[in-house]
Amino acid sequence: MKKLIAICLVTTSSFIVTAQTGIKFQTEKKWDAIKAEAKAANKLIFLDAYTTWCGPCKKMSNEVFTKNEVASLFNNKFINAKIDMEKGEGLSLASKYVVTAYPTLLFIDGNGKMVHKVLGYKTPEELIVIANDSQDPNKQYSSLLQSYQNGKLPDTKIMNLLKALDDAGEGDQSTIVANTFLAKNRNWMEEPQLNLLVNYIKDVSSNEFQFLIKNEATISKISGYQNISSYLDKAVISYVVNKTFNEDEKKFDKEKALNIFKTYRGSRAGKLYFTLAYDAATYINEPDAIEKAGLELDKYAMELSSGKLNEMAWYFFENIKNKASLKKALEWALLSVKIESNYFNNDTVANLYAKLGDKARAKKYAEIAIKLGVEQGADTEITQQLLKTL
């Protein structure tokens, strides 16, 4: 009887797998035959360009292509093909359609012309939008690019083109398009120019970037641009790293970095400089330099994120012996907790109190950490071990 039940379960399980709905992919036909079928049906080909080792590809196959709403759309509107880009015809297709990342989702007409291209894992909802975009000339990659190259793309559609280029993994091309548009449309405080400035201008020395710096206060008051200062900070930090850090020698030109920050970020230069100095010392792994940079960065502690404060405090706990420095690290950890209390920063506070000899407060924060850890699904074993010693 047990054997019969097992056979029934296996049979039922096999039936369920067979009966699953999903996108019906052409997996046996040659590419020319797939194109001919698409041409005869007047449909686009949806090509899932994948590899066997690609995790996101497998995730899409198992969790996205199997959804009823996705399958219904794709089975009705497209001829669907699934081809390994590292085998057989996939090798030549990968070369023809410039497939360099996986998954790449391609929409191709019956003549073999690529009309839309999107890189990366997509949710069912995102994939449905992409499918609709592939058939809309106002959002379709090939239509937008052709109109632009022919000088017939209206300014109102420039954002559509840039999105299509970015989705297709052509970031360099979208940057060129954005810069060309900005050069012809100099009223930069208006849309879409302002949008382009804060998304595509990375050259700190450019006139466009200088415009952003000059008008930072005004722009920060415009809806949607409240984070302009953070954007400028990140861009300048990236520029400074490129100009002052020697990767081969693991050396950081501090004086040059500080001068660049002063030139481009004014009153924000100190915080940015000491933050970068701390990160550079951490990257190089020089404990003395890390301790010094951390103590210098302390004057900007109130401007740091909860995560950054906890990161610094934990490093000091693990690596620094100086009692005064450990007390400063405790201040950072407590401030981190004040900003956003979680298992990790309460655990840091507990460990620092314990290292400084205050067992009562260490016990208090260890108990808080464990409680939060259980609620947040964290592994609290190390904190529980600490608690036993208090």
mmCIF file of C-alpha atoms in Angstrom:
data_model
loop_
_atom_site.group_PDB
_atom_site.id
_atom_site.type_symbol
_atom_site.label_atom_id
_atom_site.label_comp_id
_atom_site.label_asym_id
_atom_site.label_seq_id
_atom_site.Cartn_x
_atom_site.Cartn_y
_atom_site.Cartn_z
ATOM 1 C CA MET A 1 0.000 0.000 0.000
ATOM 2 C CA LYS A 2 2.801 2.433 0.921
ATOM 3 C CA LYS A 3 4.505 1.716 -2.387
ATOM 4 C CA LEU A 4 1.274 2.349 -4.301
ATOM 5 C CA ILE A 5 0.730 5.672 -2.489
ATOM 6 C CA ALA A 6 4.294 6.736 -3.314
ATOM 7 C CA ILE A 7 3.740 5.918 -6.995
ATOM 8 C CA CYS A 8 0.506 7.920 -6.983
ATOM 9 C CA LEU A 9 2.248 10.892 -5.391
ATOM 10 C CA VAL A 10 5.019 10.801 -7.967
ATOM 11 C CA THR A 11 2.512 10.523 -10.795
ATOM 12 C CA THR A 12 0.410 13.372 -9.406
ATOM 13 C CA SER A 13 3.489 15.548 -8.931
ATOM 14 C CA SER A 14 4.573 14.883 -12.520
ATOM 15 C CA PHE A 15 1.109 15.772 -13.776
ATOM 16 C CA ILE A 16 1.144 19.058 -11.855
ATOM 17 C CA VAL A 17 4.481 20.046 -13.384
ATOM 18 C CA THR A 18 3.254 19.124 -16.867
ATOM 19 C CA ALA A 19 0.019 21.042 -16.380
ATOM 20 C CA GLN A 20 1.720 24.250 -15.211
ATOM 21 C CA THR A 21 0.910 27.289 -17.269
ATOM 22 C CA GLY A 22 3.602 29.562 -18.587
ATOM 23 C CA ILE A 23 5.114 31.134 -21.657
ATOM 24 C CA LYS A 24 5.272 28.608 -24.481
ATOM 25 C CA PHE A 25 8.813 28.863 -25.806
ATOM 26 C CA GLN A 26 10.106 27.545 -29.111
ATOM 27 C CA THR A 27 13.073 25.481 -28.005
ATOM 28 C CA GLU A 28 13.550 23.071 -30.896
ATOM 29 C CA LYS A 29 13.128 25.221 -34.029
ATOM 30 C CA LYS A 30 16.052 26.837 -35.795
ATOM 31 C CA TRP A 31 16.289 30.631 -35.715
ATOM 32 C CA ASP A 32 15.325 31.031 -39.387
ATOM 33 C CA ALA A 33 12.195 28.964 -38.813
ATOM 34 C CA ILE A 34 11.273 31.081 -35.776
ATOM 35 C CA LYS A 35 11.686 34.265 -37.840
ATOM 36 C CA ALA A 36 9.540 32.803 -40.624
ATOM 37 C CA GLU A 37 6.810 31.924 -38.130
ATOM 38 C CA ALA A 38 6.902 35.442 -36.675
ATOM 39 C CA LYS A 39 6.751 37.007 -40.130
ATOM 40 C CA ALA A 40 3.797 34.872 -41.170
ATOM 41 C CA ALA A 41 1.924 35.667 -37.966
ATOM 42 C CA ASN A 42 2.906 39.374 -38.122
ATOM 43 C CA LYS A 43 4.229 39.148 -34.546
ATOM 44 C CA LEU A 44 7.427 40.082 -32.807
ATOM 45 C CA ILE A 45 9.733 37.408 -31.452
ATOM 46 C CA PHE A 46 10.379 37.534 -27.721
ATOM 47 C CA LEU A 47 13.844 36.060 -27.244
ATOM 48 C CA ASP A 48 14.986 35.119 -23.764
ATOM 49 C CA ALA A 49 18.748 35.258 -24.225
ATOM 50 C CA TYR A 50 20.115 33.256 -21.300
ATOM 51 C CA THR A 51 22.980 31.074 -20.087
ATOM 52 C CA THR A 52 22.822 27.946 -17.949
ATOM 53 C CA TRP A 53 24.924 29.527 -15.161
ATOM 54 C CA CYS A 54 22.854 32.718 -14.866
ATOM 55 C CA GLY A 55 20.959 32.837 -11.546
ATOM 56 C CA PRO A 56 18.560 35.666 -12.490
ATOM 57 C CA CYS A 57 17.753 33.793 -15.728
ATOM 58 C CA LYS A 58 16.654 30.755 -13.720
ATOM 59 C CA LYS A 59 14.682 32.964 -11.357
ATOM 60 C CA MET A 60 12.776 34.503 -14.268
ATOM 61 C CA SER A 61 12.101 31.080 -15.774
ATOM 62 C CA ASN A 62 10.760 29.723 -12.486
ATOM 63 C CA GLU A 63 9.010 32.751 -11.018
ATOM 64 C CA VAL A 64 8.110 35.137 -13.864
ATOM 65 C CA PHE A 65 7.553 33.243 -17.113
ATOM 66 C CA THR A 66 5.222 30.861 -15.271
ATOM 67 C CA LYS A 67 2.780 33.570 -14.150
ATOM 68 C CA ASN A 68 -0.626 33.332 -15.833
ATOM 69 C CA GLU A 69 -0.874 37.058 -16.584
ATOM 70 C CA VAL A 70 2.582 37.034 -18.177
ATOM 71 C CA ALA A 71 1.965 33.845 -20.153
ATOM 72 C CA SER A 72 -1.386 35.064 -21.434
ATOM 73 C CA LEU A 73 0.131 38.240 -22.874
ATOM 74 C CA PHE A 74 3.250 36.653 -24.346
ATOM 75 C CA ASN A 75 1.518 33.607 -25.807
ATOM 76 C CA ASN A 76 -1.050 35.834 -27.551
ATOM 77 C CA LYS A 77 1.194 38.675 -28.730
ATOM 78 C CA PHE A 78 4.597 37.098 -29.450
ATOM 79 C CA ILE A 79 6.432 34.125 -30.880
ATOM 80 C CA ASN A 80 8.546 33.141 -27.891
ATOM 81 C CA ALA A 81 12.044 31.699 -28.112
ATOM 82 C CA LYS A 82 14.499 30.665 -25.424
ATOM 83 C CA ILE A 83 18.115 30.248 -26.540
ATOM 84 C CA ASP A 84 21.342 29.584 -24.647
ATOM 85 C CA MET A 85 23.780 32.267 -25.841
ATOM 86 C CA GLU A 86 26.780 30.013 -25.292
ATOM 87 C CA LYS A 87 25.684 27.137 -27.505
ATOM 88 C CA GLY A 88 24.838 26.550 -31.172
ATOM 89 C CA GLU A 89 22.973 29.410 -32.833
ATOM 90 C CA GLY A 90 23.101 31.334 -29.578
ATOM 91 C CA LEU A 91 26.751 32.202 -30.195
ATOM 92 C CA SER A 92 26.034 34.048 -33.457
ATOM 93 C CA LEU A 93 22.871 35.645 -32.046
ATOM 94 C CA ALA A 94 24.784 36.958 -29.033
ATOM 95 C CA SER A 95 27.259 38.577 -31.416
ATOM 96 C CA LYS A 96 24.610 40.008 -33.747
ATOM 97 C CA TYR A 97 22.465 41.540 -31.003
ATOM 98 C CA VAL A 98 25.409 42.471 -28.735
ATOM 99 C CA VAL A 99 24.334 40.329 -25.796
ATOM 100 C CA THR A 100 26.905 40.772 -23.037
ATOM 101 C CA ALA A 101 24.805 40.478 -19.862
ATOM 102 C CA TYR A 102 22.199 38.002 -18.706
ATOM 103 C CA PRO A 103 19.345 37.777 -18.908
ATOM 104 C CA THR A 104 18.904 39.955 -21.985
ATOM 105 C CA LEU A 105 15.324 40.237 -23.181
ATOM 106 C CA LEU A 106 15.067 40.901 -26.914
ATOM 107 C CA PHE A 107 12.104 41.738 -29.131
ATOM 108 C CA ILE A 108 12.867 41.048 -32.785
ATOM 109 C CA ASP A 109 10.744 41.269 -35.937
ATOM 110 C CA GLY A 110 10.342 38.585 -38.587
ATOM 111 C CA ASN A 111 13.180 40.058 -40.632
ATOM 112 C CA GLY A 112 15.590 39.716 -37.727
ATOM 113 C CA LYS A 113 15.642 43.410 -36.803
ATOM 114 C CA MET A 114 15.934 44.076 -33.072
ATOM 115 C CA VAL A 115 13.200 46.533 -32.073
ATOM 116 C CA HIS A 116 13.478 46.501 -28.278
ATOM 117 C CA LYS A 117 16.055 45.350 -25.733
ATOM 118 C CA VAL A 118 16.098 45.218 -21.943
ATOM 119 C CA LEU A 119 18.767 43.849 -19.605
ATOM 120 C CA GLY A 120 18.405 42.126 -16.277
ATOM 121 C CA TYR A 121 15.877 40.367 -14.084
ATOM 122 C CA LYS A 122 12.345 41.765 -14.232
ATOM 123 C CA THR A 123 9.288 41.146 -12.089
ATOM 124 C CA PRO A 124 6.053 39.967 -13.741
ATOM 125 C CA GLU A 125 4.666 43.507 -13.557
ATOM 126 C CA GLU A 126 7.807 44.998 -15.085
ATOM 127 C CA LEU A 127 7.902 42.405 -17.852
ATOM 128 C CA ILE A 128 4.320 43.172 -18.861
ATOM 129 C CA VAL A 129 5.184 46.882 -19.149
ATOM 130 C CA ILE A 130 8.266 46.007 -21.229
ATOM 131 C CA ALA A 131 6.182 43.829 -23.551
ATOM 132 C CA ASN A 132 3.754 46.681 -24.139
ATOM 133 C CA ASP A 133 6.598 49.161 -24.661
ATOM 134 C CA SER A 134 8.096 46.879 -27.308
ATOM 135 C CA GLN A 135 5.007 47.438 -29.460
ATOM 136 C CA ASP A 136 4.639 51.169 -28.797
ATOM 137 C CA PRO A 137 6.591 53.400 -31.256
ATOM 138 C CA ASN A 138 6.696 56.115 -28.572
ATOM 139 C CA LYS A 139 8.645 53.812 -26.232
ATOM 140 C CA GLN A 140 10.163 51.245 -28.559
ATOM 141 C CA TYR A 141 13.962 51.297 -28.675
ATOM 142 C CA SER A 142 14.402 51.058 -32.453
ATOM 143 C CA SER A 143 11.695 53.603 -33.356
ATOM 144 C CA LEU A 144 12.965 56.178 -30.890
ATOM 145 C CA LEU A 145 16.602 55.745 -31.912
ATOM 146 C CA GLN A 146 15.811 55.905 -35.620
ATOM 147 C CA SER A 147 13.763 59.084 -35.159
ATOM 148 C CA TYR A 148 16.623 60.623 -33.176
ATOM 149 C CA GLN A 149 19.241 59.682 -35.762
ATOM 150 C CA ASN A 150 17.047 61.154 -38.502
ATOM 151 C CA GLY A 151 16.666 64.381 -36.518
ATOM 152 C CA LYS A 152 12.926 63.865 -36.139
ATOM 153 C CA LEU A 153 12.579 63.013 -32.457
ATOM 154 C CA PRO A 154 10.483 65.642 -30.637
ATOM 155 C CA ASP A 155 12.035 67.129 -27.493
ATOM 156 C CA THR A 156 9.082 65.752 -25.535
ATOM 157 C CA LYS A 157 10.278 62.208 -26.256
ATOM 158 C CA ILE A 158 13.925 62.623 -25.263
ATOM 159 C CA MET A 159 13.309 61.012 -21.862
ATOM 160 C CA ASN A 160 11.697 58.008 -23.572
ATOM 161 C CA LEU A 161 14.793 57.556 -25.719
ATOM 162 C CA LEU A 162 17.151 57.854 -22.772
ATOM 163 C CA LYS A 163 15.159 55.283 -20.795
ATOM 164 C CA ALA A 164 15.197 52.895 -23.757
ATOM 165 C CA LEU A 165 18.972 53.299 -24.130
ATOM 166 C CA ASP A 166 19.575 52.800 -20.399
ATOM 167 C CA ASP A 167 17.323 49.730 -20.307
ATOM 168 C CA ALA A 168 19.276 48.298 -23.230
ATOM 169 C CA GLY A 169 22.537 48.745 -21.352
ATOM 170 C CA GLU A 170 23.745 51.583 -23.585
ATOM 171 C CA GLY A 171 24.623 54.060 -20.860
ATOM 172 C CA ASP A 172 27.488 55.634 -22.820
ATOM 173 C CA GLN A 173 25.154 56.380 -25.710
ATOM 174 C CA SER A 174 22.482 57.862 -23.452
ATOM 175 C CA THR A 175 25.094 60.169 -21.884
ATOM 176 C CA ILE A 176 26.076 61.429 -25.347
ATOM 177 C CA VAL A 177 22.421 62.005 -26.238
ATOM 178 C CA ALA A 178 21.789 63.861 -22.966
ATOM 179 C CA ASN A 179 24.854 66.099 -23.417
ATOM 180 C CA THR A 180 23.882 66.892 -27.011
ATOM 181 C CA PHE A 181 20.360 67.799 -25.943
ATOM 182 C CA LEU A 182 21.611 70.045 -23.143
ATOM 183 C CA ALA A 183 23.985 71.834 -25.504
ATOM 184 C CA LYS A 184 21.044 72.733 -27.766
ATOM 185 C CA ASN A 185 18.606 73.542 -24.946
ATOM 186 C CA ARG A 186 20.306 75.950 -22.552
ATOM 187 C CA ASN A 187 17.334 76.778 -20.288
ATOM 188 C CA TRP A 188 18.642 74.295 -17.729
ATOM 189 C CA MET A 189 16.295 75.166 -14.877
ATOM 190 C CA GLU A 190 13.380 73.791 -16.912
ATOM 191 C CA GLU A 191 12.362 70.212 -17.649
ATOM 192 C CA PRO A 192 13.531 67.891 -19.053
ATOM 193 C CA GLN A 193 16.901 69.655 -18.951
ATOM 194 C CA LEU A 194 17.129 69.705 -15.151
ATOM 195 C CA ASN A 195 16.307 66.008 -15.066
ATOM 196 C CA LEU A 196 19.111 65.311 -17.533
ATOM 197 C CA LEU A 197 21.598 67.380 -15.546
ATOM 198 C CA VAL A 198 21.126 65.387 -12.338
ATOM 199 C CA ASN A 199 21.075 61.992 -14.046
ATOM 200 C CA TYR A 200 23.625 62.151 -16.840
ATOM 201 C CA ILE A 201 26.224 64.829 -16.042
ATOM 202 C CA LYS A 202 29.161 63.272 -14.187
ATOM 203 C CA ASP A 203 32.035 65.498 -15.325
ATOM 204 C CA VAL A 204 32.711 67.695 -12.288
ATOM 205 C CA SER A 205 34.677 70.221 -14.359
ATOM 206 C CA SER A 206 31.921 70.659 -16.980
ATOM 207 C CA ASN A 207 29.828 73.826 -17.330
ATOM 208 C CA GLU A 208 26.727 71.748 -16.676
ATOM 209 C CA PHE A 209 28.007 70.451 -13.352
ATOM 210 C CA GLN A 210 29.155 73.925 -12.355
ATOM 211 C CA PHE A 211 25.634 75.160 -13.087
ATOM 212 C CA LEU A 212 24.267 72.599 -10.629
ATOM 213 C CA ILE A 213 26.720 73.662 -7.937
ATOM 214 C CA LYS A 214 25.980 77.359 -8.480
ATOM 215 C CA ASN A 215 22.214 76.810 -8.298
ATOM 216 C CA GLU A 216 22.228 74.059 -5.655
ATOM 217 C CA ALA A 217 20.187 76.026 -3.098
ATOM 218 C CA THR A 218 17.502 76.966 -5.625
ATOM 219 C CA ILE A 219 17.285 73.500 -7.142
ATOM 220 C CA SER A 220 16.961 71.862 -3.704
ATOM 221 C CA LYS A 221 13.642 73.696 -3.248
ATOM 222 C CA ILE A 222 12.140 72.224 -6.424
ATOM 223 C CA SER A 223 9.893 69.182 -5.945
ATOM 224 C CA GLY A 224 11.808 66.001 -6.676
ATOM 225 C CA TYR A 225 15.252 67.584 -6.306
ATOM 226 C CA GLN A 226 15.581 67.818 -2.534
ATOM 227 C CA ASN A 227 18.520 65.387 -2.668
ATOM 228 C CA ILE A 228 20.571 67.471 -5.107
ATOM 229 C CA SER A 229 23.285 68.051 -2.476
ATOM 230 C CA SER A 230 23.702 64.319 -1.949
ATOM 231 C CA TYR A 231 23.926 63.812 -5.710
ATOM 232 C CA LEU A 232 26.640 66.451 -6.021
ATOM 233 C CA ASP A 233 28.524 65.002 -3.045
ATOM 234 C CA LYS A 234 28.602 61.540 -4.589
ATOM 235 C CA ALA A 235 29.724 62.866 -7.958
ATOM 236 C CA VAL A 236 32.572 64.862 -6.411
ATOM 237 C CA ILE A 237 33.625 61.943 -4.188
ATOM 238 C CA SER A 238 33.846 59.716 -7.252
ATOM 239 C CA TYR A 239 35.904 62.377 -9.009
ATOM 240 C CA VAL A 240 38.227 62.767 -6.010
ATOM 241 C CA VAL A 241 38.791 59.014 -5.722
ATOM 242 C CA ASN A 242 39.670 58.861 -9.401
ATOM 243 C CA LYS A 243 42.109 61.772 -9.097
ATOM 244 C CA THR A 244 43.747 61.081 -5.742
ATOM 245 C CA PHE A 245 43.782 57.354 -5.016
ATOM 246 C CA ASN A 246 46.528 55.149 -6.457
ATOM 247 C CA GLU A 247 45.099 51.637 -6.532
ATOM 248 C CA ASP A 248 48.414 49.932 -7.327
ATOM 249 C CA GLU A 249 50.328 51.610 -4.510
ATOM 250 C CA LYS A 250 47.331 51.869 -2.166
ATOM 251 C CA LYS A 251 48.095 55.526 -1.553
ATOM 252 C CA PHE A 252 45.666 58.399 -0.987
ATOM 253 C CA ASP A 253 46.782 61.969 -1.774
ATOM 254 C CA LYS A 254 45.021 63.687 1.137
ATOM 255 C CA GLU A 255 46.136 67.242 0.374
ATOM 256 C CA LYS A 256 44.961 67.064 -3.223
ATOM 257 C CA ALA A 257 41.666 65.487 -2.144
ATOM 258 C CA LEU A 258 40.972 68.217 0.397
ATOM 259 C CA ASN A 259 41.700 70.947 -2.157
ATOM 260 C CA ILE A 260 39.281 69.408 -4.656
ATOM 261 C CA PHE A 261 36.562 69.134 -2.024
ATOM 262 C CA LYS A 262 37.099 72.778 -1.029
ATOM 263 C CA THR A 263 36.901 73.838 -4.688
ATOM 264 C CA TYR A 264 33.655 72.039 -5.478
ATOM 265 C CA ARG A 265 31.793 71.504 -2.184
ATOM 266 C CA GLY A 266 32.605 74.538 -0.068
ATOM 267 C CA SER A 267 31.207 74.204 3.462
ATOM 268 C CA ARG A 268 30.584 70.475 2.930
ATOM 269 C CA ALA A 269 34.240 69.825 2.119
ATOM 270 C CA GLY A 270 35.275 68.879 5.669
ATOM 271 C CA LYS A 271 32.704 66.146 6.176
ATOM 272 C CA LEU A 272 33.303 64.686 2.720
ATOM 273 C CA TYR A 273 37.074 64.791 3.086
ATOM 274 C CA PHE A 274 37.197 63.103 6.491
ATOM 275 C CA THR A 275 34.611 60.511 5.415
ATOM 276 C CA LEU A 276 36.726 59.634 2.391
ATOM 277 C CA ALA A 277 39.915 59.676 4.468
ATOM 278 C CA TYR A 278 38.302 57.188 6.864
ATOM 279 C CA ASP A 279 37.092 54.944 4.028
ATOM 280 C CA ALA A 280 40.478 55.086 2.309
ATOM 281 C CA ALA A 281 42.293 54.133 5.517
ATOM 282 C CA THR A 282 39.830 51.275 6.018
ATOM 283 C CA TYR A 283 40.357 50.074 2.455
ATOM 284 C CA ILE A 284 44.133 50.162 2.888
ATOM 285 C CA ASN A 285 43.655 48.562 6.337
ATOM 286 C CA GLU A 286 45.837 50.875 8.411
ATOM 287 C CA PRO A 287 44.444 50.781 11.998
ATOM 288 C CA ASP A 288 46.327 53.894 13.178
ATOM 289 C CA ALA A 289 45.142 55.905 10.184
ATOM 290 C CA ILE A 290 41.602 54.604 10.647
ATOM 291 C CA GLU A 291 41.570 55.641 14.302
ATOM 292 C CA LYS A 292 42.885 59.105 13.450
ATOM 293 C CA ALA A 293 40.434 59.621 10.572
ATOM 294 C CA GLY A 294 37.537 58.375 12.698
ATOM 295 C CA LEU A 295 38.329 60.820 15.494
ATOM 296 C CA GLU A 296 38.614 63.650 12.960
ATOM 297 C CA LEU A 297 35.296 62.648 11.420
ATOM 298 C CA ASP A 298 33.719 62.793 14.878
ATOM 299 C CA LYS A 299 33.075 66.527 14.520
ATOM 300 C CA TYR A 300 30.585 65.639 11.745
ATOM 301 C CA ALA A 301 29.018 62.698 13.602
ATOM 302 C CA MET A 302 25.581 64.332 13.719
ATOM 303 C CA GLU A 303 25.536 64.402 9.900
ATOM 304 C CA LEU A 304 26.415 60.712 9.444
ATOM 305 C CA SER A 305 23.940 57.909 8.847
ATOM 306 C CA SER A 306 23.028 55.349 11.502
ATOM 307 C CA GLY A 307 24.750 52.645 9.480
ATOM 308 C CA LYS A 308 27.983 54.596 9.064
ATOM 309 C CA LEU A 309 28.134 55.410 12.781
ATOM 310 C CA ASN A 310 27.628 51.771 13.709
ATOM 311 C CA GLU A 311 30.222 50.638 11.165
ATOM 312 C CA MET A 312 32.825 52.972 12.699
ATOM 313 C CA ALA A 313 31.904 52.053 16.284
ATOM 314 C CA TRP A 314 32.182 48.327 15.589
ATOM 315 C CA TYR A 315 35.585 48.736 13.931
ATOM 316 C CA PHE A 316 36.862 50.594 16.973
ATOM 317 C CA PHE A 317 35.449 47.883 19.262
ATOM 318 C CA GLU A 318 37.257 45.155 17.343
ATOM 319 C CA ASN A 319 40.550 46.924 16.645
ATOM 320 C CA ILE A 320 41.207 49.885 18.947
ATOM 321 C CA LYS A 321 42.564 49.646 22.508
ATOM 322 C CA ASN A 322 42.784 53.315 23.483
ATOM 323 C CA LYS A 323 40.118 53.931 26.139
ATOM 324 C CA ALA A 324 39.367 57.504 25.044
ATOM 325 C CA SER A 325 38.849 56.335 21.464
ATOM 326 C CA LEU A 326 36.580 53.520 22.656
ATOM 327 C CA LYS A 327 34.471 56.031 24.590
ATOM 328 C CA LYS A 328 34.120 58.075 21.406
ATOM 329 C CA ALA A 329 33.075 54.922 19.541
ATOM 330 C CA LEU A 330 30.437 54.328 22.226
ATOM 331 C CA GLU A 331 29.055 57.815 21.536
ATOM 332 C CA TRP A 332 28.762 56.923 17.831
ATOM 333 C CA ALA A 333 27.002 53.650 18.599
ATOM 334 C CA LEU A 334 24.534 55.368 20.946
ATOM 335 C CA LEU A 335 23.853 58.028 18.315
ATOM 336 C CA SER A 336 23.313 55.263 15.749
ATOM 337 C CA VAL A 337 20.726 53.701 18.078
ATOM 338 C CA LYS A 338 19.040 57.066 18.569
ATOM 339 C CA ILE A 339 18.722 57.548 14.802
ATOM 340 C CA GLU A 340 17.497 54.004 14.062
ATOM 341 C CA SER A 341 17.492 51.331 16.744
ATOM 342 C CA ASN A 342 18.148 47.788 15.497
ATOM 343 C CA TYR A 343 19.779 44.538 16.581
ATOM 344 C CA PHE A 344 23.205 45.377 15.200
ATOM 345 C CA ASN A 345 23.809 48.794 16.722
ATOM 346 C CA ASN A 346 22.390 47.776 20.112
ATOM 347 C CA ASP A 347 24.764 44.808 20.008
ATOM 348 C CA THR A 348 27.629 47.220 19.266
ATOM 349 C CA VAL A 349 26.662 49.370 22.257
ATOM 350 C CA ALA A 350 26.539 46.286 24.494
ATOM 351 C CA ASN A 351 29.989 45.131 23.381
ATOM 352 C CA LEU A 352 31.542 48.564 23.846
ATOM 353 C CA TYR A 353 30.094 48.946 27.325
ATOM 354 C CA ALA A 354 31.443 45.493 28.164
ATOM 355 C CA LYS A 355 34.888 46.350 26.831
ATOM 356 C CA LEU A 356 34.873 49.561 28.884
ATOM 357 C CA GLY A 357 33.948 47.603 32.029
ATOM 358 C CA ASP A 358 30.332 48.792 32.464
ATOM 359 C CA LYS A 359 28.616 45.410 32.802
ATOM 360 C CA ALA A 360 25.246 46.782 33.931
ATOM 361 C CA ARG A 361 24.748 48.902 30.810
ATOM 362 C CA ALA A 362 26.266 46.176 28.647
ATOM 363 C CA LYS A 363 23.646 43.738 29.961
ATOM 364 C CA LYS A 364 20.824 46.222 29.334
ATOM 365 C CA TYR A 365 21.773 46.760 25.688
ATOM 366 C CA ALA A 366 22.520 43.072 25.085
ATOM 367 C CA GLU A 367 18.978 42.243 26.200
ATOM 368 C CA ILE A 368 17.559 44.958 23.932
ATOM 369 C CA ALA A 369 19.665 43.674 21.036
ATOM 370 C CA ILE A 370 18.495 40.085 21.505
ATOM 371 C CA LYS A 371 14.848 41.162 21.659
ATOM 372 C CA LEU A 372 15.206 43.189 18.452
ATOM 373 C CA GLY A 373 17.215 40.427 16.805
ATOM 374 C CA VAL A 374 14.464 37.886 17.401
ATOM 375 C CA GLU A 375 11.892 40.325 16.009
ATOM 376 C CA GLN A 376 14.055 41.053 12.959
ATOM 377 C CA GLY A 377 15.036 37.441 12.306
ATOM 378 C CA ALA A 378 18.747 37.968 13.033
ATOM 379 C CA ASP A 379 21.125 35.371 14.470
ATOM 380 C CA THR A 380 21.611 36.524 18.084
ATOM 381 C CA GLU A 381 23.865 33.691 19.293
ATOM 382 C CA ILE A 382 26.961 35.907 19.717
ATOM 383 C CA THR A 383 25.011 38.450 21.763
ATOM 384 C CA GLN A 384 23.567 35.676 23.919
ATOM 385 C CA GLN A 385 27.104 34.471 24.601
ATOM 386 C CA LEU A 386 28.068 38.004 25.612
ATOM 387 C CA LEU A 387 25.077 38.206 27.941
ATOM 388 C CA LYS A 388 26.189 35.060 29.772
ATOM 389 C CA THR A 389 29.480 36.742 30.654
ATOM 390 C CA LEU A 390 27.858 39.811 32.207
#
